[in-house]
Amino acid sequence: MAPTDETGQAAQQSPASGTTPPAPPPVGGAGANGRMPRWLPRAMVLALALVAVFQLGSWAFHQLTGLLINILIAFFLALAIEPAVSWMASRGMRRGLATFVVFIGVMIVSAGFVTLLGSVLADQIIKLIEGFPAYLDSVIHWINTHFRTDLKRVDIQEGVLRSDWLRNYVQNSATGVLAVSAQVIGGLFQLLTIALFSFYFAADGPRLRRAICSVLPPARQAEVLRAWEIAVNKTGGYIYSRGLMALISGVAHFVLLQVLDVPYAPVLAVWVGLVSQFIPTIGTYLAGALPMLIAFTVDPWYALWVLVFVVIYQQFENYVLQPKLTSKTVDIHPAVAFGSVIAGTALLGAVGALIAIPAIATLQAFLGAYVKRYDVTDDPRVHGHRRRGEGPGLLTRARGLWARRPTAERPGDGGSGKRSS
């Protein structure tokens, strides 16, 4: 048996002289020289690109917020006039011409209303300016009589004309003319933008629907067209029901103002009808303020009569007229309508308040088409009251309670505690 050399075995197992042992594998995929992974630069570039795209999109969204709101208003206006345009188109009129006719009618009515209201306000302002000296003399006379002073109108006018606040007010008004002019021009451009988009949405409604449906499968196309039809019905129904209620309200207030011999009764009636119906929540109070003010110039008692009539008519409209007219158009709960107006105002301001109710009505109708409903149980807790004929009546229960009372408490027993025979 050959002798074993432990030193030789160790030498064979050890690497050759002058060589280094292999390095351990790199951690995290780094190269042999400690370089970063190949995917890391790409990931950093992709992350920076996503951040840049998000910042650019956020900036563009904030810059285009006004345009997007105008397009949203135009879309709802197009939905509102869609029934009228479709009716004319079904009678053989070209859709573009029908849209133009509807727009001309709306513009004529709006311009006539603004012109009449402006003439009323201008006339009242002129009368107020002409009668201001006499009103000021009466106030000065009342102050001199009750407080034993010696005020004169000439001294008050000179003091006002020479005051610093009047000079500052005139200077600020002069510098603010350009700002007001810019706001007016911006408002006109905004109205033109809304009108233009509304015209295109209404005139090219079928083409727009075809363009949307062309990128969707047939099942989705049916859902989109159904949602569009619901939106048209709800928005148009809301506008037309409000218009009918505005007509009834205007006629009722015209009769009252004519009986009281309040000037400008037709214009004030139109004002009350439109403002009370198309400005949610506070429209009634804004609408009644102007007739009350003009009635007060005739007789203070007339203003009180107008206030009483406005309150009574508002209750009649809320509980009798409105449920009957809107039951088939925008049948939503008053609390839901009020909450939607508040939410719309918080999101989009006055525009959101105007389109909140038809938007919620459309959403409610669309969701209701896909929600499965069941028959409601006859439980009294569901109906809120016991149905007639179920359970003992009030008189029967009272007799039962009387029969279960102790005999000592019954009158006529003399406190004997014995039941009478």
mmCIF file of C-alpha atoms in Angstrom, residues 212-213 215-227 366 370:
data_model
loop_
_atom_site.group_PDB
_atom_site.id
_atom_site.type_symbol
_atom_site.label_atom_id
_atom_site.label_comp_id
_atom_site.label_asym_id
_atom_site.label_seq_id
_atom_site.Cartn_x
_atom_site.Cartn_y
_atom_site.Cartn_z
ATOM 1 C CA ILE A 212 -68.276 57.653 -30.978
ATOM 2 C CA CYS A 213 -69.958 54.375 -31.891
ATOM 3 C CA VAL A 215 -64.704 52.899 -32.008
ATOM 4 C CA LEU A 216 -66.918 50.702 -29.786
ATOM 5 C CA PRO A 217 -68.213 47.147 -30.094
ATOM 6 C CA PRO A 218 -71.933 46.699 -30.886
ATOM 7 C CA ALA A 219 -72.932 46.000 -27.261
ATOM 8 C CA ARG A 220 -71.238 49.179 -26.064
ATOM 9 C CA GLN A 221 -72.750 51.141 -28.921
ATOM 10 C CA ALA A 222 -76.250 50.264 -27.704
ATOM 11 C CA GLU A 223 -75.385 51.427 -24.182
ATOM 12 C CA VAL A 224 -73.910 54.714 -25.416
ATOM 13 C CA LEU A 225 -76.948 55.451 -27.582
ATOM 14 C CA ARG A 226 -79.264 54.593 -24.706
ATOM 15 C CA ALA A 227 -77.382 56.902 -22.339
ATOM 16 C CA PHE A 366 -79.386 55.561 -16.470
ATOM 17 C CA TYR A 370 -79.607 48.576 -14.850
#
